[in-house]
XYZ file of C-alpha atoms in Angstrom:
291
model
C 0.000 0.000 0.000
C 1.361 3.399 -0.908
C 2.277 5.622 1.944
C -0.207 8.406 2.633
C 2.750 10.722 3.214
C 3.782 10.423 -0.423
C 0.374 11.644 -1.556
C 0.485 14.872 0.397
C 1.086 18.128 -1.488
C 3.826 20.419 -0.156
C 2.525 23.190 2.113
C 2.131 26.586 0.457
C 4.129 29.339 2.100
C 2.014 32.257 3.287
C 2.435 35.529 1.365
C 5.044 37.927 2.682
C 3.713 40.755 4.801
C 4.426 44.287 3.538
C 7.808 45.431 4.788
C 8.334 48.725 6.544
C 11.425 50.680 7.483
C 13.415 48.720 10.017
C 12.526 49.523 13.644
C 15.914 48.290 14.801
C 18.054 50.432 17.095
C 21.357 50.907 15.278
C 24.430 51.519 17.441
C 27.395 50.806 15.153
C 27.676 54.309 13.691
C 27.979 57.440 15.796
C 24.882 59.295 14.516
C 26.328 62.649 15.578
C 23.790 65.442 15.877
C 24.131 69.178 15.408
C 22.842 71.479 18.155
C 21.265 74.924 17.852
C 23.849 77.694 17.957
C 23.904 81.475 17.789
C 24.396 82.572 14.184
C 25.740 85.854 12.774
C 22.536 86.759 10.990
C 18.818 87.416 11.334
C 15.812 85.088 11.152
C 12.714 86.479 9.444
C 9.214 84.979 9.217
C 7.972 84.893 5.623
C 4.232 84.873 4.945
C 3.123 83.746 1.496
C 0.265 82.018 -0.309
C 0.652 78.678 1.497
C -0.779 78.260 4.967
C 2.580 77.554 6.587
C 4.992 80.479 6.936
C 8.622 80.013 5.932
C 11.703 80.795 8.031
C 14.298 82.979 6.297
C 17.891 83.311 7.486
C 19.643 86.500 6.353
C 23.413 86.846 6.730
C 24.809 90.066 8.119
C 26.428 90.667 4.733
C 24.880 93.859 3.356
C 25.227 92.836 -0.304
C 22.142 93.638 -2.374
C 22.371 90.274 -4.178
C 22.443 87.008 -2.244
C 22.492 83.313 -3.055
C 19.444 81.497 -1.695
C 19.047 77.933 -0.434
C 15.367 76.905 -0.388
C 15.001 73.849 1.841
C 11.935 71.658 2.258
C 11.312 69.589 5.412
C 13.599 69.979 8.386
C 14.357 72.087 11.444
C 14.977 75.694 10.327
C 17.828 76.210 12.802
C 19.713 73.265 11.319
C 19.369 74.479 7.743
C 20.276 78.024 8.765
C 23.355 76.669 10.485
C 24.295 74.767 7.324
C 24.465 77.966 5.252
C 25.814 80.333 7.912
C 29.430 79.661 6.938
C 28.800 80.494 3.273
C 29.393 84.015 2.022
C 26.404 86.013 0.817
C 23.966 83.120 1.273
C 20.460 83.156 2.737
C 18.320 80.127 3.595
C 14.552 79.734 3.351
C 12.985 76.725 5.112
C 9.469 75.336 4.584
C 7.732 72.631 6.603
C 4.366 71.726 5.110
C 3.444 68.427 6.791
C 3.963 64.672 6.438
C 4.422 62.881 3.136
C 5.750 64.125 -0.188
C 2.249 64.672 -1.619
C 1.580 67.821 0.424
C 4.864 69.337 -0.788
C 4.023 68.408 -4.376
C 0.493 69.850 -4.200
C 1.674 73.137 -2.719
C 3.658 73.891 -5.864
C 1.187 72.592 -8.442
C 0.298 76.155 -9.482
C 2.908 77.421 -11.930
C 3.339 80.710 -10.058
C 3.597 79.240 -6.526
C 7.403 79.088 -6.477
C 7.722 82.583 -7.926
C 5.381 83.853 -5.191
C 7.541 82.204 -2.559
C 10.722 83.819 -3.878
C 9.016 87.207 -4.155
C 7.634 87.006 -0.611
C 11.073 86.087 0.718
C 12.668 89.025 -1.115
C 10.046 91.394 0.300
C 10.612 90.108 3.845
C 14.367 90.486 3.412
C 13.981 94.031 2.090
C 11.754 94.980 5.013
C 14.274 93.567 7.476
C 17.217 95.374 5.878
C 15.486 98.530 4.772
C 16.652 98.134 1.172
C 15.950 95.824 -1.798
C 17.377 92.301 -1.912
C 17.692 90.164 -5.039
C 18.344 86.422 -5.304
C 21.253 85.244 -7.409
C 21.988 81.472 -7.458
C 19.103 79.361 -6.152
C 19.714 75.946 -4.595
C 16.798 73.609 -3.887
C 17.345 71.248 -0.973
C 14.982 68.586 0.353
C 15.103 66.039 3.152
C 12.859 62.984 3.082
C 9.301 64.045 2.083
C 10.546 67.495 1.078
C 11.668 66.137 -2.286
C 8.017 66.341 -3.385
C 8.294 70.118 -3.768
C 11.517 69.859 -5.744
C 10.215 67.338 -8.269
C 7.118 69.513 -8.821
C 9.105 72.742 -9.269
C 11.518 71.096 -11.716
C 8.621 69.907 -13.896
C 8.243 73.462 -15.179
C 11.183 74.142 -17.535
C 11.180 77.890 -16.881
C 11.489 77.268 -13.131
C 14.091 74.528 -13.546
C 16.189 76.976 -15.556
C 16.298 79.306 -12.518
C 17.699 76.589 -10.249
C 21.484 76.387 -10.060
C 21.768 73.335 -7.794
C 19.709 70.557 -6.205
C 20.490 68.619 -3.012
C 18.327 65.583 -2.145
C 18.908 64.157 1.339
C 17.626 60.559 1.509
C 14.343 61.607 -0.002
C 13.759 60.529 -3.597
C 10.771 58.172 -3.522
C 8.019 57.066 -5.852
C 5.264 54.441 -5.940
C 5.413 50.906 -7.259
C 3.319 49.864 -10.253
C 1.068 48.040 -9.499
C 0.636 49.871 -6.202
C 2.472 48.094 -3.382
C 4.089 45.477 -5.655
C 7.832 45.556 -5.028
C 10.442 45.083 -7.740
C 11.259 41.641 -6.325
C 7.613 40.650 -6.834
C 7.441 41.854 -10.432
C 6.511 45.485 -9.874
C 8.047 48.529 -11.537
C 8.751 52.080 -10.448
C 6.251 54.817 -11.237
C 8.612 57.029 -13.213
C 6.241 60.031 -13.338
C 7.789 61.440 -10.153
C 11.332 60.845 -11.406
C 11.308 62.301 -14.925
C 11.938 65.926 -13.950
C 14.678 64.915 -11.509
C 16.306 62.813 -14.219
C 16.221 65.699 -16.686
C 17.950 67.891 -14.118
C 20.509 65.150 -13.437
C 21.370 65.120 -17.137
C 21.969 68.867 -16.991
C 24.268 68.394 -14.020
C 26.105 65.551 -15.736
C 26.748 67.926 -18.637
C 28.036 70.601 -16.254
C 25.085 72.952 -16.779
C 23.824 72.598 -13.181
C 24.797 70.896 -9.913
C 23.091 67.981 -8.228
C 23.944 65.759 -5.265
C 21.735 62.880 -4.118
C 22.419 60.995 -0.890
C 20.540 57.856 0.101
C 20.445 55.233 2.834
C 19.615 51.513 2.587
C 16.152 51.861 4.145
C 13.539 49.704 2.383
C 10.005 50.968 3.105
C 8.342 48.076 1.266
C 5.073 49.822 0.428
C 6.747 52.363 -1.863
C 10.107 52.589 -3.615
C 13.252 53.110 -1.565
C 15.757 55.868 -2.212
C 18.228 53.178 -3.337
C 15.796 51.902 -5.973
C 15.002 55.365 -7.299
C 18.707 56.282 -7.375
C 19.471 53.096 -9.315
C 16.678 53.924 -11.787
C 17.967 57.458 -12.285
C 21.537 56.219 -12.800
C 20.383 53.748 -15.449
C 18.462 56.500 -17.242
C 21.473 58.815 -17.260
C 24.016 56.092 -18.011
C 26.135 56.949 -14.975
C 27.846 54.000 -13.252
C 27.885 53.446 -9.497
C 31.219 52.412 -7.971
C 31.859 50.782 -4.587
C 33.324 53.037 -1.915
C 34.139 52.349 1.694
C 34.920 55.432 3.757
C 33.643 57.586 6.590
C 31.222 60.347 5.796
C 29.934 63.275 7.875
C 28.444 62.645 11.345
C 29.852 59.122 11.495
C 28.070 57.966 8.331
C 29.593 55.154 6.282
C 29.677 55.716 2.549
C 29.318 52.558 0.458
C 29.067 53.802 -3.117
C 29.385 56.806 -5.388
C 28.372 57.650 -8.945
C 29.676 60.794 -10.611
C 29.631 62.515 -13.968
C 30.297 66.205 -14.390
C 28.669 67.941 -11.429
C 26.104 65.178 -10.871
C 26.839 62.973 -7.842
C 24.971 60.121 -6.131
C 26.264 58.788 -2.802
C 25.006 55.657 -1.078
C 25.375 55.304 2.699
C 24.981 52.350 5.048
C 21.991 51.934 7.323
C 18.327 50.937 7.357
C 17.230 52.457 10.659
C 15.588 55.758 11.581
C 18.858 57.250 12.946
C 20.527 56.452 9.607
C 17.802 58.421 7.835
C 18.165 61.471 10.101
C 21.949 61.382 9.597
C 21.423 62.777 6.106
C 19.748 65.932 7.381
C 22.444 66.549 9.985
C 25.067 66.043 7.277
C 23.617 68.965 5.337
C 26.495 71.400 6.088
C 29.038 69.066 4.483
C 26.798 67.862 1.658
C 25.722 71.401 0.775
C 29.382 72.389 0.616
C 30.049 69.444 -1.711
C 27.255 70.500 -4.075
C 29.134 73.718 -4.757
C 32.666 72.305 -4.573
């Protein structure tokens, strides 16, 4: 008589649960943090069309023309500190809420960014008692803040005004179909990446500057910054090379891709502290954008 065990079908493994960013507590790297400090400049509240006011840092330099860093998502004092050592540079910081969608929606109107720049110039002029003009404009975004940058860069006339872009562990997009990872046959929704890729090509040709930093965090329900960086590098034809060296704030750099003034740096870590490292590394990474 045949064994009943031989007739059994193998058990079917249950489907994998959606993965989220690792909740682990990472203690290998130092995760150094900046602290608020007195700066040689003034902080001005900027009211504009959006509900949330922006925080403008003005250097004591009395020049009528200043460079401007517009940063999305992050503590204003930290961003202000990151630009305080740069000559003739102001910093404008916006915090609009959670998720990249709110940043994207805020700049859907074609004139929204122009209104922001105009409101900042008016606030600066009122503070100084004389007109202020913006020269080179750098867009910087941490995490969800990249949503504003991708929306602004979709308009060619606005993209042409931007001299540099800094993305701090914050270039995401959805999977297609929704929630289906690459490993399970999904693809990246490239709609949110096209404008960033076009700007990367400009930087690779030396016509602009762009630096993208990313961690190894894998959200699972939407594309990671590693996956989007890989997609962008394939589209631009820029090769990633292995690197093993210390970065700012105790970060560990694992890879780098470079062509012209377009740079992508990959850093170790899949925990929340690793993500926040990128924001606190802004002083060094902002310097490297303009190196």
